[in-house]
Coordinates of C-alpha atoms and ligand atoms in Angstrom, one line a residue:
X252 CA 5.9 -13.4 -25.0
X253 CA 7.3 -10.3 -23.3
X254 CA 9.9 -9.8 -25.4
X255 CA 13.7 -8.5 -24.4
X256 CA 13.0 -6.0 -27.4
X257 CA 9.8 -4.6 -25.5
X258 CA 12.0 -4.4 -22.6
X259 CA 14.7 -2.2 -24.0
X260 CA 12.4 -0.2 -25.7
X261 CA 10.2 0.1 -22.1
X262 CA 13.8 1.4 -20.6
X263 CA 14.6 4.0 -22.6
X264 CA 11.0 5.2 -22.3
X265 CA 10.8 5.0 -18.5
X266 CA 14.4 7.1 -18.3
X267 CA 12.9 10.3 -20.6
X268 CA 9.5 10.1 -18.1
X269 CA 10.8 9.4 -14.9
X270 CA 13.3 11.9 -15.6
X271 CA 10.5 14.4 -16.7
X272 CA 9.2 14.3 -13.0
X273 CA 6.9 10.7 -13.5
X274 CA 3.4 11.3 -12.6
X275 CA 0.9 14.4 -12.9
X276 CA -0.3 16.2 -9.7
X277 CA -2.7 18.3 -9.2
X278 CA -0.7 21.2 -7.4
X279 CA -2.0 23.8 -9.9
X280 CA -5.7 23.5 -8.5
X281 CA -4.6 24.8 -4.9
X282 CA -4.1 21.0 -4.0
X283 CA -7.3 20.6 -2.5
X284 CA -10.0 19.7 -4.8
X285 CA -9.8 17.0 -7.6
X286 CA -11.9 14.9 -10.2
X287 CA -10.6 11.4 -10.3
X288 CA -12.4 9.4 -13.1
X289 CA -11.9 5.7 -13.1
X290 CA -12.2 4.2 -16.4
X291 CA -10.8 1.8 -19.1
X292 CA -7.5 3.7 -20.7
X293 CA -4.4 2.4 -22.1
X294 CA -1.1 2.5 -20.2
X295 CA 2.6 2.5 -21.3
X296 CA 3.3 -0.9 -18.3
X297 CA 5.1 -2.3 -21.3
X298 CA 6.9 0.9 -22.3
X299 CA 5.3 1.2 -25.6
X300 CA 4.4 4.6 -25.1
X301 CA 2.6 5.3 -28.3
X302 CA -0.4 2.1 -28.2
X303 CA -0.4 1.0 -24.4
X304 CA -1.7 -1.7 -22.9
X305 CA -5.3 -1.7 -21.6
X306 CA -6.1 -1.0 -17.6
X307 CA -8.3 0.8 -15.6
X308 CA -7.0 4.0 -14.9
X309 CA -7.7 7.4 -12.8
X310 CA -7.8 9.8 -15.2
X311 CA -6.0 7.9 -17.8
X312 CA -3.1 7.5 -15.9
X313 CA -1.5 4.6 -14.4
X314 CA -0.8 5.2 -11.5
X315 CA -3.7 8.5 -11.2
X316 CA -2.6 11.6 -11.0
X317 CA -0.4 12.7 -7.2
X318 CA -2.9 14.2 -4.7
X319 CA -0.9 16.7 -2.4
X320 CA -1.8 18.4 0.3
X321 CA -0.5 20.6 3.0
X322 CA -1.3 18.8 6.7
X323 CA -4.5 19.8 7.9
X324 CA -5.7 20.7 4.5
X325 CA -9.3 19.0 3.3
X326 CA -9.3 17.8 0.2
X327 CA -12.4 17.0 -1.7
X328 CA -12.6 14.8 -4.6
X329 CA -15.1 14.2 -7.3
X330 CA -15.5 10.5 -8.2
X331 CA -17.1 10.0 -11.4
X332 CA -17.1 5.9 -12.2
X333 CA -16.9 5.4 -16.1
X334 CA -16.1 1.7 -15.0
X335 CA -18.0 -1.5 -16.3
X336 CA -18.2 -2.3 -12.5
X337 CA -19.5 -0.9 -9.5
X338 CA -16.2 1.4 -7.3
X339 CA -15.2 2.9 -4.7
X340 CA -12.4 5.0 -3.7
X341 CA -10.5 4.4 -0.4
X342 CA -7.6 6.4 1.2
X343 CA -5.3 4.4 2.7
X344 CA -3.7 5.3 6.1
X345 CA -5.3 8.6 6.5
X346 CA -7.2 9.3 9.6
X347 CA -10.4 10.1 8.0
X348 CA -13.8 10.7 9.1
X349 CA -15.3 7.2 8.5
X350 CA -17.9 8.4 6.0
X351 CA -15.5 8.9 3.5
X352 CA -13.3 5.7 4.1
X353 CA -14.6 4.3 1.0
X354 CA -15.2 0.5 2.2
X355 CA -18.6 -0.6 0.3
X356 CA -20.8 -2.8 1.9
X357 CA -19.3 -1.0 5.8
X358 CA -19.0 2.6 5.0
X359 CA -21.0 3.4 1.6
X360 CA -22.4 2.0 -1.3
X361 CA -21.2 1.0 -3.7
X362 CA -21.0 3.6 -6.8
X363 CA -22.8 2.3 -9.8
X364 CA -21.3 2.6 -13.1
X365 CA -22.1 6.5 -14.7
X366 CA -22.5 7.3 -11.2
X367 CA -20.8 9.8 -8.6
X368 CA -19.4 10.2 -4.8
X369 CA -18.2 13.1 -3.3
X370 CA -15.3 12.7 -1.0
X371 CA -14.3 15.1 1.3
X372 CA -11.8 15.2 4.1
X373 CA -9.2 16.7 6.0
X374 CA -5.3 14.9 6.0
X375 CA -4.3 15.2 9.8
X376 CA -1.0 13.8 9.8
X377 CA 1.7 14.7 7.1
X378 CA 3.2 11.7 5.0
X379 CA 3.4 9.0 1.9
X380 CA -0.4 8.1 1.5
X381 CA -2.3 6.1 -1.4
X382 CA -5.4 6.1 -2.7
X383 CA -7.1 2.8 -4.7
X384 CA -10.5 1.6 -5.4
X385 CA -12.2 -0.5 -2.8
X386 CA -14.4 -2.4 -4.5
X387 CA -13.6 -5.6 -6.2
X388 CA -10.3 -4.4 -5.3
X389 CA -8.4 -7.6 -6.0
X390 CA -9.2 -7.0 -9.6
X391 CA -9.9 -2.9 -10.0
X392 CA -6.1 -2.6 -8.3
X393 CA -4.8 -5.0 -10.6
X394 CA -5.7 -3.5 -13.6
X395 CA -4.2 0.0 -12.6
X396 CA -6.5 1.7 -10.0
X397 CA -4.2 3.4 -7.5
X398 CA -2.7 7.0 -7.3
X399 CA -0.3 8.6 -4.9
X400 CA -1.6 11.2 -1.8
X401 CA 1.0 13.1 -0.6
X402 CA 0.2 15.1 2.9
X403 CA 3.0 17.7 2.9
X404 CA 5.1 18.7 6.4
X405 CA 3.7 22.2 7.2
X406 CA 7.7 22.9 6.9
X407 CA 9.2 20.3 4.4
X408 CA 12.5 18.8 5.5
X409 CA 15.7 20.2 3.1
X410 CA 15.9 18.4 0.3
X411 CA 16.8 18.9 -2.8
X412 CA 13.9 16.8 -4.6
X413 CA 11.3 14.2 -4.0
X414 CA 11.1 11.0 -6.3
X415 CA 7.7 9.0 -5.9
X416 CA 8.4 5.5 -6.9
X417 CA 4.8 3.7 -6.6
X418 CA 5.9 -0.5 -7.2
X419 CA 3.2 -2.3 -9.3
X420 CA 3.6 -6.1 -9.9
X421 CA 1.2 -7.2 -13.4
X422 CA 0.3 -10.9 -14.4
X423 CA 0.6 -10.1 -18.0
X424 CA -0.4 -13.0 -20.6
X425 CA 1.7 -14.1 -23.6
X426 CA 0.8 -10.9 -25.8
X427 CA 1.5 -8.6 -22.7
X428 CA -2.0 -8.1 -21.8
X429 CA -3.6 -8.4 -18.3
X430 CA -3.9 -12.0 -17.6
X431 CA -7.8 -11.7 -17.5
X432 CA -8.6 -15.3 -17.0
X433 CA -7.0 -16.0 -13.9
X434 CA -8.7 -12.8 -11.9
X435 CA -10.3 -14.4 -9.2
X436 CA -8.7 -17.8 -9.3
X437 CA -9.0 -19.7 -6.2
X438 CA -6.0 -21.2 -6.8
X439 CA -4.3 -17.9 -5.9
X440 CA -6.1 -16.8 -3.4
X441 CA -5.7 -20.0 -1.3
X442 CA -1.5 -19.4 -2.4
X443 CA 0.0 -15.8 -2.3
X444 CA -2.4 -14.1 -3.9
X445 CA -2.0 -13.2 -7.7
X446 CA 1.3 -12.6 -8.2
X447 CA 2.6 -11.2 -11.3
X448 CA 5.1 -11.4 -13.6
X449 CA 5.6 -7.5 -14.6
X450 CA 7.1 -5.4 -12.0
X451 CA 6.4 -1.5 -13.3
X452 CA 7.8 1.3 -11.3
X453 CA 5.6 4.7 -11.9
X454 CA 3.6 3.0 -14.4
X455 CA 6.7 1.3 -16.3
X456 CA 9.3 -0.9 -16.8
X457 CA 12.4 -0.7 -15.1
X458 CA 14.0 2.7 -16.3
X459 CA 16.4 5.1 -15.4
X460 CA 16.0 7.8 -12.6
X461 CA 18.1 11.3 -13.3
X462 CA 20.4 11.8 -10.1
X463 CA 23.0 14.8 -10.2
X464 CA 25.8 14.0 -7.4
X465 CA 25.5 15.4 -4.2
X466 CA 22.1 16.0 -4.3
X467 CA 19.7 15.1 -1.0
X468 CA 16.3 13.2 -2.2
X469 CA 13.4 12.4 -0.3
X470 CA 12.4 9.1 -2.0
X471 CA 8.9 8.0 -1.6
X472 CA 7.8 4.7 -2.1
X473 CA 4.5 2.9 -2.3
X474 CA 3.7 -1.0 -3.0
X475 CA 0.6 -1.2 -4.9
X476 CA 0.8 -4.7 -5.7
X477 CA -1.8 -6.6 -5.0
X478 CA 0.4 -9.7 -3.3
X479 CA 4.2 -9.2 -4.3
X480 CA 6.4 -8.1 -1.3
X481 CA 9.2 -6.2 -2.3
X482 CA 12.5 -6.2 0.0
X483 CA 14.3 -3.0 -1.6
X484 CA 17.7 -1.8 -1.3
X485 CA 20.0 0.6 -3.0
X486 CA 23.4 -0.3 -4.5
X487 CA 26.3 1.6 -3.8
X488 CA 23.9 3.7 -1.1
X489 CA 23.5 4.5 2.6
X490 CA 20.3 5.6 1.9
X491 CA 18.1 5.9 5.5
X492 CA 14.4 4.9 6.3
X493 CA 12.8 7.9 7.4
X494 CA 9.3 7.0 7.1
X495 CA 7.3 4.1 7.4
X496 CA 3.5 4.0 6.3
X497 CA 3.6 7.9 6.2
X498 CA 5.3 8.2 9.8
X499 CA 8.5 9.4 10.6
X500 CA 10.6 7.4 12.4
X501 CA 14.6 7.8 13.9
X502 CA 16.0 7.9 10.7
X503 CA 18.6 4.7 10.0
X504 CA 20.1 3.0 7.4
X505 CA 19.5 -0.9 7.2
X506 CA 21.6 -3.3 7.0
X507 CA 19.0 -5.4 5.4
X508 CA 16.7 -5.3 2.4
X509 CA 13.6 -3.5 3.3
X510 CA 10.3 -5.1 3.4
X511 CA 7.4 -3.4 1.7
X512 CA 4.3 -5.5 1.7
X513 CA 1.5 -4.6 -0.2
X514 CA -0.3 -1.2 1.1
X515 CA 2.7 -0.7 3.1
X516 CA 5.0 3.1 2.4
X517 CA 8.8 3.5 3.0
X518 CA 10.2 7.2 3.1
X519 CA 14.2 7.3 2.3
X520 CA 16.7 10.1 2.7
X521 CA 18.9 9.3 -0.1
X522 CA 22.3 10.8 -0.5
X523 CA 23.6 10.9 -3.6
X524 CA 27.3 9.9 -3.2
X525 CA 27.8 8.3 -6.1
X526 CA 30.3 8.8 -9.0
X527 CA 28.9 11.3 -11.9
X528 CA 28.1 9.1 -14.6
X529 CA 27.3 6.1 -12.4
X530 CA 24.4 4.1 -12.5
X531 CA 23.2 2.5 -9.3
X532 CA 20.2 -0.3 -9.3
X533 CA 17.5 -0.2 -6.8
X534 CA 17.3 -3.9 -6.1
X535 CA 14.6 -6.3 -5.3
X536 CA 15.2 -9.8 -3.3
X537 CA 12.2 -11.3 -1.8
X538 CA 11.7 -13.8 -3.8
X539 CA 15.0 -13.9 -6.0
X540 CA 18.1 -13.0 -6.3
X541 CA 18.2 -9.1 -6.1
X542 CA 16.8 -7.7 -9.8
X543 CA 16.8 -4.2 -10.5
X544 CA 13.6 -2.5 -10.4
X545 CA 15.2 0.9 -11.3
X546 CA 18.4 2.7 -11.8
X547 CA 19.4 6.1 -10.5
X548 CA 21.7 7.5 -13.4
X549 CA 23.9 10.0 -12.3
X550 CA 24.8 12.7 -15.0
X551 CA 28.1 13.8 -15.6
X552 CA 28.0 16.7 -13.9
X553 CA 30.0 17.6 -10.8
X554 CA 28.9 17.1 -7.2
X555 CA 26.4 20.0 -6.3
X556 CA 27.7 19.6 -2.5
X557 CA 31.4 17.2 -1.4
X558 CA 29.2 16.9 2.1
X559 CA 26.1 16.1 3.2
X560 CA 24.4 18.3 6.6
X561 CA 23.6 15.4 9.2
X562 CA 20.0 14.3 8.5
X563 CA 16.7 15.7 8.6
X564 CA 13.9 14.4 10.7
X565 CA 10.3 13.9 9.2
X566 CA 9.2 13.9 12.7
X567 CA 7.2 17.2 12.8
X568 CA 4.1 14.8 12.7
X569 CA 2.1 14.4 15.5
X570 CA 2.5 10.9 16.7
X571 CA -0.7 8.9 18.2
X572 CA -1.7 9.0 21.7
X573 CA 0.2 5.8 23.4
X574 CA -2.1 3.1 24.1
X575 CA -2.6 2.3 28.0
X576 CA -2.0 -1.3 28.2
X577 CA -2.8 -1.9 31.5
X578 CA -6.7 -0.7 30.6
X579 CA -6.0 -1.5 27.2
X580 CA -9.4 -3.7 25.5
X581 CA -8.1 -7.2 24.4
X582 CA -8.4 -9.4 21.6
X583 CA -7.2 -12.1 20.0
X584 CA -7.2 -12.9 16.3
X585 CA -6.2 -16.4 14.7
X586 CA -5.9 -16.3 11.2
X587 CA -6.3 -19.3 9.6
X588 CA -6.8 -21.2 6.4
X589 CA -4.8 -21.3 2.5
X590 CA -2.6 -24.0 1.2
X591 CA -1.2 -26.1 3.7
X592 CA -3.4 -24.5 6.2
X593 CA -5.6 -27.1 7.1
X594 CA -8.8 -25.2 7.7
X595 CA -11.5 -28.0 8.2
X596 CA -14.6 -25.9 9.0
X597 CA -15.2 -22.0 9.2
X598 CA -18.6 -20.1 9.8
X599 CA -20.0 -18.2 6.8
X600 CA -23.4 -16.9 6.2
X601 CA -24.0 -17.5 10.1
X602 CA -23.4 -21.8 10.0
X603 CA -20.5 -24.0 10.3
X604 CA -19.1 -24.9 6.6
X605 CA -16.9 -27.7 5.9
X606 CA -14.0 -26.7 3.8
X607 CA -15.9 -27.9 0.2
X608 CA -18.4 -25.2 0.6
X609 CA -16.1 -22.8 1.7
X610 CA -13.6 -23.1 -1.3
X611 CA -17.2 -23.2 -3.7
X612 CA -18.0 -19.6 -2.4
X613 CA -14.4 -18.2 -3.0
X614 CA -13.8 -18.6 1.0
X615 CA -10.7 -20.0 1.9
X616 CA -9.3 -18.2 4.8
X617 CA -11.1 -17.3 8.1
X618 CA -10.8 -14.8 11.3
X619 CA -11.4 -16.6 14.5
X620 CA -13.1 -19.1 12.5
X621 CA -15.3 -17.2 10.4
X622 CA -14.7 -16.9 6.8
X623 CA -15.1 -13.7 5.5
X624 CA -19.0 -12.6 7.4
X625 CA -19.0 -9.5 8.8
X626 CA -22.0 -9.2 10.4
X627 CA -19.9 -8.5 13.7
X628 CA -17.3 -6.8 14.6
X629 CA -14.0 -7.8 16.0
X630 CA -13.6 -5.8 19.1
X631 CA -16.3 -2.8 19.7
X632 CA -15.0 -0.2 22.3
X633 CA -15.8 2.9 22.9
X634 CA -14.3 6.2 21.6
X635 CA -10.4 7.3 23.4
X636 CA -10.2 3.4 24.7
X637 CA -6.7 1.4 23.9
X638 CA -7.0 -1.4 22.3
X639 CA -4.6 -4.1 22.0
X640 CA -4.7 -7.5 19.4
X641 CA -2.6 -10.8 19.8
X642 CA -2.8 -11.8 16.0
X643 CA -1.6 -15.3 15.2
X644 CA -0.9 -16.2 12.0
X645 CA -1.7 -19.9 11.9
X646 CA -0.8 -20.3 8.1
X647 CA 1.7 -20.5 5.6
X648 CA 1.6 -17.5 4.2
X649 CA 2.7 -14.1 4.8
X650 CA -0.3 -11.7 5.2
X651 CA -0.1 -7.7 5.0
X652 CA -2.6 -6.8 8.1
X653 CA -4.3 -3.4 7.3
X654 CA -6.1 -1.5 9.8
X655 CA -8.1 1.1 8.3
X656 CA -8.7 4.6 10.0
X657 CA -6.0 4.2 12.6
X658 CA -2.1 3.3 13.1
X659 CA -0.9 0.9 15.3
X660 CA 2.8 0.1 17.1
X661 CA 3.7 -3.8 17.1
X662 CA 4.7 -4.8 20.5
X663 CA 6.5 -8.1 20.2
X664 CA 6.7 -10.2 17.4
X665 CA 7.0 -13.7 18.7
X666 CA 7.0 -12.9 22.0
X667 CA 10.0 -10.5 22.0
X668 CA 9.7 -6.6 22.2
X669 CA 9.1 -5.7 18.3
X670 CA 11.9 -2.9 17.4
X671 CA 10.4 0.6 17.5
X672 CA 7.7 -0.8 19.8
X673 CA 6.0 2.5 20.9
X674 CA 7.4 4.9 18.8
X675 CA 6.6 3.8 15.1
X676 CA 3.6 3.9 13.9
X677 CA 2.0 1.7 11.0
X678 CA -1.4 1.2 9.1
X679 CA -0.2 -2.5 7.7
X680 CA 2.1 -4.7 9.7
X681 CA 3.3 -7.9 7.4
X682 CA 2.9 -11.2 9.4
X683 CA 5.2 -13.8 8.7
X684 CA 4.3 -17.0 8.3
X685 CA 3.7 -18.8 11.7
X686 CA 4.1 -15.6 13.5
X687 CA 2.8 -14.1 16.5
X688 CA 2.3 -10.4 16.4
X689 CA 0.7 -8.2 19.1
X690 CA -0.3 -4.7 18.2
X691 CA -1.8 -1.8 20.0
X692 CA -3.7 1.8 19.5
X693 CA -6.1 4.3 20.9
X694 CA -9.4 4.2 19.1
X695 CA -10.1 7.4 18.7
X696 CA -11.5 7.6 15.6
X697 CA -15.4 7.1 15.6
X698 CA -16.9 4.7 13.1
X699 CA -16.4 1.0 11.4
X700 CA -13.1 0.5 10.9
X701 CA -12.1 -2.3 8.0
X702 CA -9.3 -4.6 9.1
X703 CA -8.2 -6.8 6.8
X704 CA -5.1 -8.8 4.7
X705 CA -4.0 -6.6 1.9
X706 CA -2.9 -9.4 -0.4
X707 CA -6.4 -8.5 -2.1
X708 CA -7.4 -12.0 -3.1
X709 CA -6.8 -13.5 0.3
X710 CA -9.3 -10.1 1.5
X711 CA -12.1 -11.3 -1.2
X712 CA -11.1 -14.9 0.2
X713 CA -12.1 -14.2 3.9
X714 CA -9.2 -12.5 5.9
X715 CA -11.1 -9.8 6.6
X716 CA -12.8 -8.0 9.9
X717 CA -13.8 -4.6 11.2
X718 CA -13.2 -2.7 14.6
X719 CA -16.2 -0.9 15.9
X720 CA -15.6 2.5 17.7
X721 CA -18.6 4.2 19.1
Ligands
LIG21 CU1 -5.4 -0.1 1.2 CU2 -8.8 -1.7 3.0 O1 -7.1 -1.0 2.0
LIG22 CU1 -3.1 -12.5 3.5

């Protein structure tokens, strides 16, 4: 049992490291070159800082140590896999050149145990990035492998201080260890996808975060769950999205929770108007009534400022050319399949399959009828064309739709104009279920382009297909 002892002891821990700054980075090497060495390590998720739990780790950290860079730097990274498994390391929502997009089996092989890659590539557009493993990801993120890239503004926007807050969600057995048994379990992959039961924040249990008054943050925040959607907000706050998925947006505050599926980034401007001494959850209510996740614990001292300057924009990044719809390339993609689905037959391995030998090979959701084969590609266009994609999600589960190498805008979302359609730009749009989503983008970027659900299992189960730019 995860005890209410372990818990306590996991908060006070959490406040003296988020405090201290939370994760490692690598500024000290120039930011542009890095080792990252998967590998069995033990982690604090529990907040028992001295014996750990065992994960798989970059570097020995969970999450790996913060990659920053300035925009336009290249960054080149030394994998080294001291993993029992075959890896791969993919950088999620960077523009890259496809070579290095880390997808096995579509854009390299896969890197053998006491084996190497080296990855090297330039960030083009400034923002919250991530970086996990790509191989068996459904289990090699779930046991810890998953750091933070940051691509810096070439001028930063005034703040006081940044706060990375990278969400984890564990499935932890009775002693507190990874639920090992259950990776891969159909039953979860046909459902939401292996959800947890362990929500870390940095690597931790819910803990304190150090707040002076009147200071301005830039608060950064990545879901690295596997299947959990968090819907965040701030008590006691009118904090402002300024960011999503790494791109800027017209700052605003929401009236709502915010919805970070898997994969997906959220950028706040956080003003810290609270009382000194006060303590102020971040709160959680997808699924629940709203838990904490975290606390931002004022100290006692006074205000550094009474007022705040009106708000920065993030939006010195270059924003994507806007697709041309009336040339635009069309597609359509049904998704279909899971629980309640009522997927009959699906093609895998090139024949029809009826849904017994689909659910024996692990395949339970399928792409315009195809479960999981990727022998061709969605849409192929050439380079500098617009594509646009009517995706239907004929299920009953949400599904976090990742397109890799690109960013997207949602036009309408059941058949009304999507907010921000046209001006915000995303690498992972969460599809309710039922809904209809269209989404559109200039494929500029040459290569094979992974595009898939980043609830991992319901990836490994079949939601998955690519976008060929030549
Ligand atoms: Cu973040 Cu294909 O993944
Ligand atoms: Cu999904």
């Amino acid at each position: 049992m995860i005890t209410r002892r372990m818990l306590l002891k996991g908060a006070g821990a959490a406040a003296a490291l988020v405090g201290a700054g939370g994760c490692q980075t690598l500024a000290e090497s120039g930011g542009i070159s890095a080792q990252l060495t998967p590998a069995p390590a033990r982690a604090p998720i529990l907040g028992d800082i001295e014996s750990g739990t065992p994960v798989w780790a970059y570097n020995g950290t969970v999450p790996g140590p913060t990659l920053r860079v300035k925009r336009g730097e290249e960054l080149s990274v030394r994998l080294t896999n001291n993993l029992p498994q075959d890896t791969s390391i993919h950088w999620h929502g960077i523009r890259i050149d496809n070579a290095m997009d880390g997808v096995v089996g579509l854009t390299q092989d896969a890197v053998a145990p006491g084996q190497g890659f080296d990855y090297r590539f330039t960030c083009p557009d400034a923002g919250t990035y991530w970086y996990h493993s790509h191989n068996q990801s459904w289990e090699q993120v779930a046991r810890g492998l998953y750091g933070v890239l940051i691509v810096e503004e070439e001028t930063p926007p005034p703040v006081d201080r940044e706060i990375t807050l990278v969400i984890d969600d564990w499935r932890l057995d009775d002693a507190g260890a990874i639920h090992e048994a259950s990776f891969g379990a159909l039953h979860d992959w046909a459902h939401q996808g292996r959800v947890g039961n362990w929500v870390t924040v940095n690597g931790l249990p819910p803990g304190d975060i150090a707040v002076q008054a009147g200071e301005r943050l830039r608060l950064r925040v990545v879901n690295a769950a596997t299947a959990r959607i968090f819907a965040l907000k701030i008590e006691g706050h009118a904090a402002q999205v300024a960011a999503l998925d790494g791109f800027a947006v017209d700052p605003y505050a929401p009236t709502n929770s915010v919805l970070v599926a898997p994969g997906q980034r959220v950028d706040y401007i956080l003003d810290a108007t609270g009382e000194p001494g006060g303590r102020y959850a971040l709160l959680d209510d997808a699924y629940t009534d709203a838990r904490p996740i975290s606390f931002f614990a004022y100290s006692d001292a006074p205000p550094v400022r009474a007022q705040f300057d009106s708000l920065p924009s993030l939006g010195e990044t270059r924003s994507p050319p806007a697709p041309d719809l009336s040339q635009a390339l069309r597609a359509d993609l049904a998704m279909e399949g899971g629980a309640m689905g009522g997927l009959g037959q699906a093609m895998m391995g090139g024949e029809m399959k009826g849904m017994r030998e689909l659910a024996q090979a692990g395949r339970v959701w399928a792409m315009n009828g195809v479960a999981g084969d990727l022998d061709k590609p969605l849409v192929s266009t050439k380079r500098g064309r617009s594509v646009a994609i009517a995706m239907t999600n004929d299920t009953a589960w949400p599904h976090a739709m990742h397109l890799h190498g690109h960013h997207f805008t949602v036009l309408r979302i059941d058949g009304k104009p999507a907010p921000g359609a046209g001006k915000t730009w995303r690498d992972t749009h969460l599809m309710m279920p039922r809904e209809r989503a269209e989404i559109a983008f200039v494929a500029d970027n040459p290569g094979k382009w992974y595009f898939h659900c980043h609830m991992l299992g319901h990836q490994a189960g079949g939601m998955r297909t690519w976008i060929e730019v030549r």
